[in-house]
Structures are given as C-alpha cells and as structure tokens.
Backbone as a ProteinNet text record, in pm:
[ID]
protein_1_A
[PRIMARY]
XXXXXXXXXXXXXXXXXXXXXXXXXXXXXXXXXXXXXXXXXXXXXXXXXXXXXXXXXXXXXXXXXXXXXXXXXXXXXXXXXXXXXXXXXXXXXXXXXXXXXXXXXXXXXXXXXXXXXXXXXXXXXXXXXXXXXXXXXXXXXXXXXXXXXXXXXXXXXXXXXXXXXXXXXXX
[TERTIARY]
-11252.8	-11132.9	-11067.9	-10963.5	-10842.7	-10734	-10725.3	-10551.9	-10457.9	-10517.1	-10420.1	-10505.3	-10535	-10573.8	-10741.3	-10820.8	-10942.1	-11025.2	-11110.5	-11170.9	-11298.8	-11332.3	-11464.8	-11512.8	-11627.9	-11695.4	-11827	-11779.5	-11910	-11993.3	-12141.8	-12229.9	-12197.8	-12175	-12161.7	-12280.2	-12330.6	-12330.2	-12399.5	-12467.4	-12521.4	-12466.6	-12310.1	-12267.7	-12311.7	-12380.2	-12408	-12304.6	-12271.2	-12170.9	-12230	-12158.6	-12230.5	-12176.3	-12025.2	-11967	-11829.5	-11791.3	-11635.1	-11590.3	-11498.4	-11409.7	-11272.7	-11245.4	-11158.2	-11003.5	-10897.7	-10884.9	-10919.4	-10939.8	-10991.6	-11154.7	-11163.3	-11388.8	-11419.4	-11495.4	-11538.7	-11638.5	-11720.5	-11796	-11880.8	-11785.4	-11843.3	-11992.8	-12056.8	-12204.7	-12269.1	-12408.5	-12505	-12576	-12605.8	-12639	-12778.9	-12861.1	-12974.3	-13063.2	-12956.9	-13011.5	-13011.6	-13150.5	-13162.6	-13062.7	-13038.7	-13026.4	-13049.8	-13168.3	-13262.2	-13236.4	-13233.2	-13183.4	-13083.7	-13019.2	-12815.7	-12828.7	-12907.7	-12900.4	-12898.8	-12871.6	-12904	-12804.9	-12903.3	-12857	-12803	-12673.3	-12678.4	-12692.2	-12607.3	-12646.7	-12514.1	-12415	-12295.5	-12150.6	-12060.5	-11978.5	-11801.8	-11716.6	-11608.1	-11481.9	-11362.2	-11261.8	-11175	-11184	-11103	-10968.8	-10886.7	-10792.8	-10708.2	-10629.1	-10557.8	-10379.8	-10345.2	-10185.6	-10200.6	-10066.7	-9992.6	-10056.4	-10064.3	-10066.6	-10222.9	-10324.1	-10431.6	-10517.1	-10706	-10760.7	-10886	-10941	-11059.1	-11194	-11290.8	-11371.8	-11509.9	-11639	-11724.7	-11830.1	-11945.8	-12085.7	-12108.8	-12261.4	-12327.5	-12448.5	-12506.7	-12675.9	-12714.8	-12769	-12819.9	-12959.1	-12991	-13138.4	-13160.8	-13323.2	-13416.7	-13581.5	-13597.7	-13706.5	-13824.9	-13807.9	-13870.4	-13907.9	-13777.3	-13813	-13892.3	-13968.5	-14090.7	-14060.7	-14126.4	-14141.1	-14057.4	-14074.6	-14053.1	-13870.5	-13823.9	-13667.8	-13583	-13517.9	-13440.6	-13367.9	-13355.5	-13305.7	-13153.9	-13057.1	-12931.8	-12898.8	-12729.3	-12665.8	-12592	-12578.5	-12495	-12371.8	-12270.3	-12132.7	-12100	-12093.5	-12075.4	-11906.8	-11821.9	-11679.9	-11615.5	-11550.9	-11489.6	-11329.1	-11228.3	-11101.4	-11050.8	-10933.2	-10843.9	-10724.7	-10655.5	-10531.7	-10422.4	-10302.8	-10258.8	-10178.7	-10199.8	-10163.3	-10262.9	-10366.1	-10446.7	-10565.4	-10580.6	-10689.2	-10830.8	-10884.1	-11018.8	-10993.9	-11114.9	-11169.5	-11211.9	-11235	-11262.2	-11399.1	-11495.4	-11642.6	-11654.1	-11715.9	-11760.5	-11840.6	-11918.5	-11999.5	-12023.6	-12048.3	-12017.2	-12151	-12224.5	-12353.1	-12348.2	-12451.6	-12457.8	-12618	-12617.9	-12768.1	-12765.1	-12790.1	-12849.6	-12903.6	-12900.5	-12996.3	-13117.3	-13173	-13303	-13351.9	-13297.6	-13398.6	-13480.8	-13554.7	-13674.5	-13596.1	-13628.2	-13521.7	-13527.1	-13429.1	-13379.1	-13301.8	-13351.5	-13274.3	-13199	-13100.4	-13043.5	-12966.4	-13045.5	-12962.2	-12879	-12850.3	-12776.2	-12747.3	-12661	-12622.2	-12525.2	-12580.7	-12492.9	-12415.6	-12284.2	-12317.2	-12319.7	-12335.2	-12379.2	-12383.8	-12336.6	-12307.2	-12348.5	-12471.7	-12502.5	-12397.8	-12328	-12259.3	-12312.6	-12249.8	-12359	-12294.9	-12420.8	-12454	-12385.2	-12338.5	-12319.7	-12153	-12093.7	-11979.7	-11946	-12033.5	-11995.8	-12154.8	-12093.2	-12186.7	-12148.3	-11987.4	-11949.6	-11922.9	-11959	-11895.3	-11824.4	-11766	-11658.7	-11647.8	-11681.9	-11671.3	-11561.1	-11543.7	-11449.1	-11404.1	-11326.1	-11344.9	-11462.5	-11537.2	-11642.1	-11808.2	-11773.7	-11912.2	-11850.8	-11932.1	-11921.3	-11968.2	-12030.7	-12169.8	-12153.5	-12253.8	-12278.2	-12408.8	-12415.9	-12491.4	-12632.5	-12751.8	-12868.8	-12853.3	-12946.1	-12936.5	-13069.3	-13072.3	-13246.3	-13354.2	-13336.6	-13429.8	-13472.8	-13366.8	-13362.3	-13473.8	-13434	-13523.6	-13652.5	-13659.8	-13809.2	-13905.7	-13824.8	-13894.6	-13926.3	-13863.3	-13849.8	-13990.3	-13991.6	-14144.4	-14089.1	-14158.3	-14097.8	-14150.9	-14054.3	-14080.6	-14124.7	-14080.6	-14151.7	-14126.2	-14052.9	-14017.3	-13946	-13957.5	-13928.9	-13763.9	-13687.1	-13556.6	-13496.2	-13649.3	-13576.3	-13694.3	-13632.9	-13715.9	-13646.4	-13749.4	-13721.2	-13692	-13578.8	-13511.1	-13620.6	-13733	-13805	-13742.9	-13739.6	-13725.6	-13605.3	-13473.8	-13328.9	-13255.9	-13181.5	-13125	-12958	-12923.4	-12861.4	-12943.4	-12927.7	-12979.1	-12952.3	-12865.9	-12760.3	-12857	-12864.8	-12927	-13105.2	-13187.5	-13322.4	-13341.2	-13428.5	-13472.6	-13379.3	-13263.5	-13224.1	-13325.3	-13248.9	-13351.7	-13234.7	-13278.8	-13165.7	-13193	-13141.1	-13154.1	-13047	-13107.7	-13023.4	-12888.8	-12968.6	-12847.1	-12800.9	-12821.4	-12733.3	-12659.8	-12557.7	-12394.2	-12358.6
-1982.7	-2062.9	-2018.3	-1990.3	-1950.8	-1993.1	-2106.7	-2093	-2073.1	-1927.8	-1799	-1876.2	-2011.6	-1998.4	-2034.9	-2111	-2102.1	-2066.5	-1987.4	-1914.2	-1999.8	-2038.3	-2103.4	-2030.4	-2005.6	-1889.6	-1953	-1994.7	-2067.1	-1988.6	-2022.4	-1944.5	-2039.6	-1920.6	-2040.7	-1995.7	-2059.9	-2214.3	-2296.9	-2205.4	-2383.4	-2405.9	-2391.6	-2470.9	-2444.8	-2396	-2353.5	-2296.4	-2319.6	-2265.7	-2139.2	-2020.2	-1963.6	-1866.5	-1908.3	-1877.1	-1958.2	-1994	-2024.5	-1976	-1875.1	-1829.1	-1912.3	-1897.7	-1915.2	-1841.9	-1813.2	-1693.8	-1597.5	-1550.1	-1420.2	-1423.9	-1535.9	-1551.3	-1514.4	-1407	-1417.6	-1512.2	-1552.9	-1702	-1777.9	-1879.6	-1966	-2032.7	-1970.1	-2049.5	-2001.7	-2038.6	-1937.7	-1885.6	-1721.1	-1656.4	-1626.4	-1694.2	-1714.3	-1798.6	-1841.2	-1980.7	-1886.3	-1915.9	-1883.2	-1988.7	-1899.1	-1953.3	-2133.2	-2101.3	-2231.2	-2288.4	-2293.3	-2427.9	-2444.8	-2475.6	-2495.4	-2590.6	-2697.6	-2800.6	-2746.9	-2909.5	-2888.8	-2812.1	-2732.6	-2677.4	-2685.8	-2632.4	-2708.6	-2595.7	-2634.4	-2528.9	-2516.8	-2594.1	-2609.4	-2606.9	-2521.7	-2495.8	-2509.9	-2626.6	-2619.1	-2633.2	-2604.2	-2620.5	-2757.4	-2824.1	-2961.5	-3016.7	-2939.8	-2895.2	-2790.1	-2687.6	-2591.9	-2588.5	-2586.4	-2566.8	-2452.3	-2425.1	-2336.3	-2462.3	-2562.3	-2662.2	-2685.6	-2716.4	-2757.6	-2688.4	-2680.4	-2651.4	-2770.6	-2824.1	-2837.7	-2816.4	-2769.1	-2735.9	-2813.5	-2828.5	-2901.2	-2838.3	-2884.2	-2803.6	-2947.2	-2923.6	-3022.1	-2993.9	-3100	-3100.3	-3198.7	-3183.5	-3256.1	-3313	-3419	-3491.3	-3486.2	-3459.7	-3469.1	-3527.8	-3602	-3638.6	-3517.1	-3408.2	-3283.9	-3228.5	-3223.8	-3206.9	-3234.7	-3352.3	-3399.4	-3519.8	-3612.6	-3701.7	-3688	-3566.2	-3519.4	-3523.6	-3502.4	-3479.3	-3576.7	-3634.3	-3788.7	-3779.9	-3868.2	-3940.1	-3961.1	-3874	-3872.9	-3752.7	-3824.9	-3664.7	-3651.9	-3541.1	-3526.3	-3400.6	-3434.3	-3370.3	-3316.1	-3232.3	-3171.6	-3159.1	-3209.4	-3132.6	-3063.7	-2962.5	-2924.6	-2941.7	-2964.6	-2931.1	-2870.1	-2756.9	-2699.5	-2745	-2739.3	-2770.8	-2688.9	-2619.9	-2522.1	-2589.2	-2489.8	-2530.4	-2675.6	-2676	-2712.8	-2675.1	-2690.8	-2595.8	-2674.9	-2681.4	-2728.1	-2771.7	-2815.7	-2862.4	-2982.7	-3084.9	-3173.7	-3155.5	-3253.6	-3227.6	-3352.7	-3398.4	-3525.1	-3542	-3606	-3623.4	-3707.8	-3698.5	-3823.2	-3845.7	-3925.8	-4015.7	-4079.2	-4034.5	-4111	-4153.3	-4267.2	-4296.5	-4395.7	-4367.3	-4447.3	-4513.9	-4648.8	-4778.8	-4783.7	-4680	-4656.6	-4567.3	-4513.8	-4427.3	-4470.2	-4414.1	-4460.5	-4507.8	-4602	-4668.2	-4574.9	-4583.5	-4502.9	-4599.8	-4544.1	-4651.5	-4498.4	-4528	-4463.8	-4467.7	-4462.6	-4545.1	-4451.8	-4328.9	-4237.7	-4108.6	-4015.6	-3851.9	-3838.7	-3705.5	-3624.3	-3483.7	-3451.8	-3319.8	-3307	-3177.3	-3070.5	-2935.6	-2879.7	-2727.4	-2712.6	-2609.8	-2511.3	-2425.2	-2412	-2326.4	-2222.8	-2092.3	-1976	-2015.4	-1996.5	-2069.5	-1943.4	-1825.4	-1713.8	-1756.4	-1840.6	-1920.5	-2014.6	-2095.8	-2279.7	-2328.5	-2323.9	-2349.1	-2474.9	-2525.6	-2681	-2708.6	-2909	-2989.2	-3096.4	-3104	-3225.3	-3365.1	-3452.4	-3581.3	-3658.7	-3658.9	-3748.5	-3761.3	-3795.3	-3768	-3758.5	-3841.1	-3937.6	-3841.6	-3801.9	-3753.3	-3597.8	-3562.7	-3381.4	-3313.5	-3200.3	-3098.9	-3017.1	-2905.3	-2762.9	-2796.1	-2724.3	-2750.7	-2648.6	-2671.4	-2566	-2514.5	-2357.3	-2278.9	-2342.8	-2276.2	-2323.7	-2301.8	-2154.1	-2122.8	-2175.7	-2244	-2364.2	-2501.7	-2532.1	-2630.7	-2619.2	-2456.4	-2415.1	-2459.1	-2394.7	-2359.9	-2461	-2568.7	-2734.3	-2848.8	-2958.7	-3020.6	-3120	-3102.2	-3208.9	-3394.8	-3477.7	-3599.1	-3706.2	-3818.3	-3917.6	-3883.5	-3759.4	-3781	-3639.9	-3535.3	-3423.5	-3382.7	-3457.5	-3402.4	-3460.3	-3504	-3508	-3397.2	-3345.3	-3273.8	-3244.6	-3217.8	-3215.9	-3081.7	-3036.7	-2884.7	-2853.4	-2734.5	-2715.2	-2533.1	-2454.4	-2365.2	-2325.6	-2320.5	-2316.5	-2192.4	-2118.2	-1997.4	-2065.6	-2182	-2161.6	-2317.8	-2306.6	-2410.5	-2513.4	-2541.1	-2665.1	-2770.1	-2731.5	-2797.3	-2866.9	-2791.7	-2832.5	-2944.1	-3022.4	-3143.3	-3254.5	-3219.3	-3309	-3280.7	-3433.4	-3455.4	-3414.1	-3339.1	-3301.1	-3362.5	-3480.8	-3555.3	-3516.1	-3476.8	-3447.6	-3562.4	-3685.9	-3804.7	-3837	-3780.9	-3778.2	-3795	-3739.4	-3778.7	-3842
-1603.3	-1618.8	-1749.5	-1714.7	-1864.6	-1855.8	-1954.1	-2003.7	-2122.4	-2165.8	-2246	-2343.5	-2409.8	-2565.5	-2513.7	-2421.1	-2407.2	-2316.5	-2271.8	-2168.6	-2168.4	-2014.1	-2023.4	-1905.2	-1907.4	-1823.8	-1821.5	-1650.9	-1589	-1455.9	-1468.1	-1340.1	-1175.9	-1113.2	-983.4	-931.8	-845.7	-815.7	-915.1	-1045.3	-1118.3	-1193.9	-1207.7	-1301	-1446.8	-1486.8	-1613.5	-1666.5	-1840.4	-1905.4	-1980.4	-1945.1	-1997.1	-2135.9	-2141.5	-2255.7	-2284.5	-2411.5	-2400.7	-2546.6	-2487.9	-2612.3	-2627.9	-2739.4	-2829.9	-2930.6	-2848.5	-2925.1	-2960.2	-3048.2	-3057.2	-3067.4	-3079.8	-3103.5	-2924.6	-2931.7	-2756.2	-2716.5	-2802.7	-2719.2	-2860.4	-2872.6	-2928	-2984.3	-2814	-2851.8	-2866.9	-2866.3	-2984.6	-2866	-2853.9	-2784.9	-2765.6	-2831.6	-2838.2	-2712.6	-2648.4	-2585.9	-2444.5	-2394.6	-2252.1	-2125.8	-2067.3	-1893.9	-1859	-1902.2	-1851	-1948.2	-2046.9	-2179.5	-2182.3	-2064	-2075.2	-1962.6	-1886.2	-1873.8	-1746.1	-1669.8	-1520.6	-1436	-1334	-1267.1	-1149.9	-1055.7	-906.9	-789.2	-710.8	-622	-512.3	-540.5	-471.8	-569.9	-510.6	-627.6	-497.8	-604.2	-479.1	-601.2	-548.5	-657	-582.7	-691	-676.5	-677.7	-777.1	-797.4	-850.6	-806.8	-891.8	-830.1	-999.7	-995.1	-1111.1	-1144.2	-1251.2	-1402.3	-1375.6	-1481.1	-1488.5	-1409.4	-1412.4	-1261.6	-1354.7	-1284	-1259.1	-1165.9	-1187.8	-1071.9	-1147.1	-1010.8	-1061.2	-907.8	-911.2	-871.3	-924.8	-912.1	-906.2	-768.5	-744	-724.7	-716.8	-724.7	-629.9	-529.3	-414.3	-447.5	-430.8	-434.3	-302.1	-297.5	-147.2	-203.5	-131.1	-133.6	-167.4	-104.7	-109.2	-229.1	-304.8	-410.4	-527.5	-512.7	-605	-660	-758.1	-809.4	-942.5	-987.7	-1131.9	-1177.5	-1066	-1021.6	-976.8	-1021.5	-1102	-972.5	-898.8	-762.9	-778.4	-814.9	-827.4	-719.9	-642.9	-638.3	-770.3	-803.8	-973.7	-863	-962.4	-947.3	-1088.6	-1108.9	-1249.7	-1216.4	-1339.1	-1334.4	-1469.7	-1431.1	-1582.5	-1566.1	-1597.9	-1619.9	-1682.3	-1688.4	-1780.2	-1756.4	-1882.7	-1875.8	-1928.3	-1860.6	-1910.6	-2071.6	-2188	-2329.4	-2372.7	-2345.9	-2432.2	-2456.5	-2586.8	-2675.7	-2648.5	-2515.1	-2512	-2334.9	-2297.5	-2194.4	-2150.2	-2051.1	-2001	-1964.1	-1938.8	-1855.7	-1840.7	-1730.4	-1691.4	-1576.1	-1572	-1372.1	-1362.1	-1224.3	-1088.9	-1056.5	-1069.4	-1021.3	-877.9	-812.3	-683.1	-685.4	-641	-613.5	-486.5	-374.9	-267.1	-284	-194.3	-164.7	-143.1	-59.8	-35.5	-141.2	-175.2	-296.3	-389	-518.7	-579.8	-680.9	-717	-854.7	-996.1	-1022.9	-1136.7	-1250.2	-1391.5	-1552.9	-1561	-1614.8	-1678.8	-1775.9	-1908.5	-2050.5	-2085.6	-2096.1	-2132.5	-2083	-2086.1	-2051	-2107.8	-2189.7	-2224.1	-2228.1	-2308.1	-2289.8	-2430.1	-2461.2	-2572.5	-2585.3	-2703.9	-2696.1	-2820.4	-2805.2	-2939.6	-2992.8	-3058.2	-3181.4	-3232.8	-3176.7	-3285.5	-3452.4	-3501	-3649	-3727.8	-3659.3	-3748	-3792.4	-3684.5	-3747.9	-3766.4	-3724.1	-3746.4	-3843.6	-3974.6	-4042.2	-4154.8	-4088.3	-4201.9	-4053.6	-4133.7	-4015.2	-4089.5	-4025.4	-4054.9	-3940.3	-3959.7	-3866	-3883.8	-4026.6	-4083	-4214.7	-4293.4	-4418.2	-4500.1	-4517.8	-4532.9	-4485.9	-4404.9	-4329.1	-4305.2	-4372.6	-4428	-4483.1	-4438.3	-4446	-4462.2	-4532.4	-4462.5	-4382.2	-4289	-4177.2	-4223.2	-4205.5	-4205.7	-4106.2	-4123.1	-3981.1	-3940.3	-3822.4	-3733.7	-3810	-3849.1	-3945.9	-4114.2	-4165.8	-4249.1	-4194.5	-4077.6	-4003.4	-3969.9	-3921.6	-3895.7	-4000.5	-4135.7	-4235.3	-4317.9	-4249.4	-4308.2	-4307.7	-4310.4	-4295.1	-4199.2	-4064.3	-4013.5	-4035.1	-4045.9	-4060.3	-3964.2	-3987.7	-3838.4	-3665.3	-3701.7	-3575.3	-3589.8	-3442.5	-3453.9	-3475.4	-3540.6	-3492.2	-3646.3	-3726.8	-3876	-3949.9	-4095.5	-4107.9	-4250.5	-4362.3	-4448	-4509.8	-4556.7	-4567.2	-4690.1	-4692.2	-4819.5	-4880.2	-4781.8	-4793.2	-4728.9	-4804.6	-4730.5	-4767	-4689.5	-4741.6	-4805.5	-4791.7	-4909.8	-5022.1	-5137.2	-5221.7	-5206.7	-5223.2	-5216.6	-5119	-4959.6	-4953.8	-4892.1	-4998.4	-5045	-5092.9	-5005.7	-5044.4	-4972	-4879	-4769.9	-4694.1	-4626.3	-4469.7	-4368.2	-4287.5	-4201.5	-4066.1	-3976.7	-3817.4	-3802.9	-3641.6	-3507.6	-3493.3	-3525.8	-3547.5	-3668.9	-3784.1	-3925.1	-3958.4	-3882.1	-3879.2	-3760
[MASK]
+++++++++++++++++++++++++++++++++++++++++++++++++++++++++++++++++++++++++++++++++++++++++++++++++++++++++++++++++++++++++++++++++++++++++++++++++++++++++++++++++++++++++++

C-alpha cells in the first residue's frame, strides 16, 4: 500500500507487516525481528475498499476446534487503511466469538511496532515525558528488576543514562 509519502508493505495472506517506509527512510522498523515475532498470523487476505482516495484491505484468521486448546477461540479480521495525503496508517480488528465456543476474557490487544534503534533513539510523548531511549543492548546489559520488562541500565553506551530504570510502561 502507497500513498506517495508512506509505503506499508504487507505479507499476504498473514497479514504480517513487513516494512513501512517513510519518505526517503526505506523501512522504519528494526530489521532484526524475525517473521514470527510480528504477531498473529492469518491465512485469508481480501480488499475492502479501494478508490483514488482510500485503500483498505483484510487479513483473517479463522478459529477451528482442530486447531488445539492453545489457540484463542476468536475469528480475528486484521485491517489496515491508507489514505491518500496522509502521513501514516489506520489498523484495527474485528473480533468474532460464537455462542458455542470455549469461553474466552479478553482484557486487552494491541498493536506495536519495533523502531530500528539505528534511528529512533529520542521519544517524545509530551512535553513533560521525554527521553533518550536505550538500545536493546543497553537493556541486555542492564540488571533486570521485579519483573522482566524493568531493568536497571548498568552498563549503557551512552552515560547519561546509567543508573535509570528503564519499563516497557515508563512513559
């Protein structure tokens, strides 16, 4: 999917993203990340809508009993949208769960995109809440704390910041 300022380059049929450039950046995300660590996969791919103005297409994921215990009792509809002249993308999905099926909680879903770190290394949330970000290898090299997704920066390639605690939920 392209419209002249963002390219999103998805696998059919699973729906996996597997790059999105930016202008002149050819893909944003960090290239490190396998196949399989880019979230669920489907197996049905249809286009939903296309004009000169907008695109959007759908990847789906069928539930069967067959498939095991382990494998969350949803049909999922993955969607993305483009919109011609705007600088980003839409994503959202469609939940189905049948009456007869095995009961399912579902407190949360999200999405998420790794950033290659070789260029997104400040973040900005808000005035107020604003970083330089550690690389992975900052984290590796870190001690982790109560819980795996905080971790205390000991050995950081830049100084500044040694001796933060760096969480996944921080900001």
């Amino acid at each position: 999917m392209d419209n002249g300022i963002v390219k999103l380059r998805l696998i059919n049929p699973t729906g996996l993203i597997k790059g999105i450039s930016y202008n002149e950046v050819c893909n944003v995300l960090e290239r490190s990340f396998k196949e399989s660590q880019r979230g669920l996969e489907c197996s049905k791919f249809r286009i939903i809508a296309k004009s000169d103005d907008k695109i959007e297409v759908s990847f789906i994921k069928t539930w069967n009993v067959s498939l095991g215990e382990n494998v969350v009792p949803l049909h999922i509809d993955k969607r993305y949208i483009m919109l011609r002249g705007v600088s980003g993308f839409y994503s959202y999905a469609i939940y189905e769960h049948l009456e007869k099926w095995p009961d399912l909680n579902i407190d949360e879903t999200r999405i998420a995109f790794k950033l290659d770190q070789n260029i997104f290394n400040y973040m900005a949330i808000s005035e107020h809440k604003q970083r330089i970000m550690p690389t992975s290898k900052d984290r590796d090299a870190g001690k982790i704390l109560g819980y795996k997704e905080a971790v205390l920066l000991t050995n950081t390639s830049d100084p500044r910041l040694k001796g933060e605690v760096d969480a996944i939920d921080d900001l």
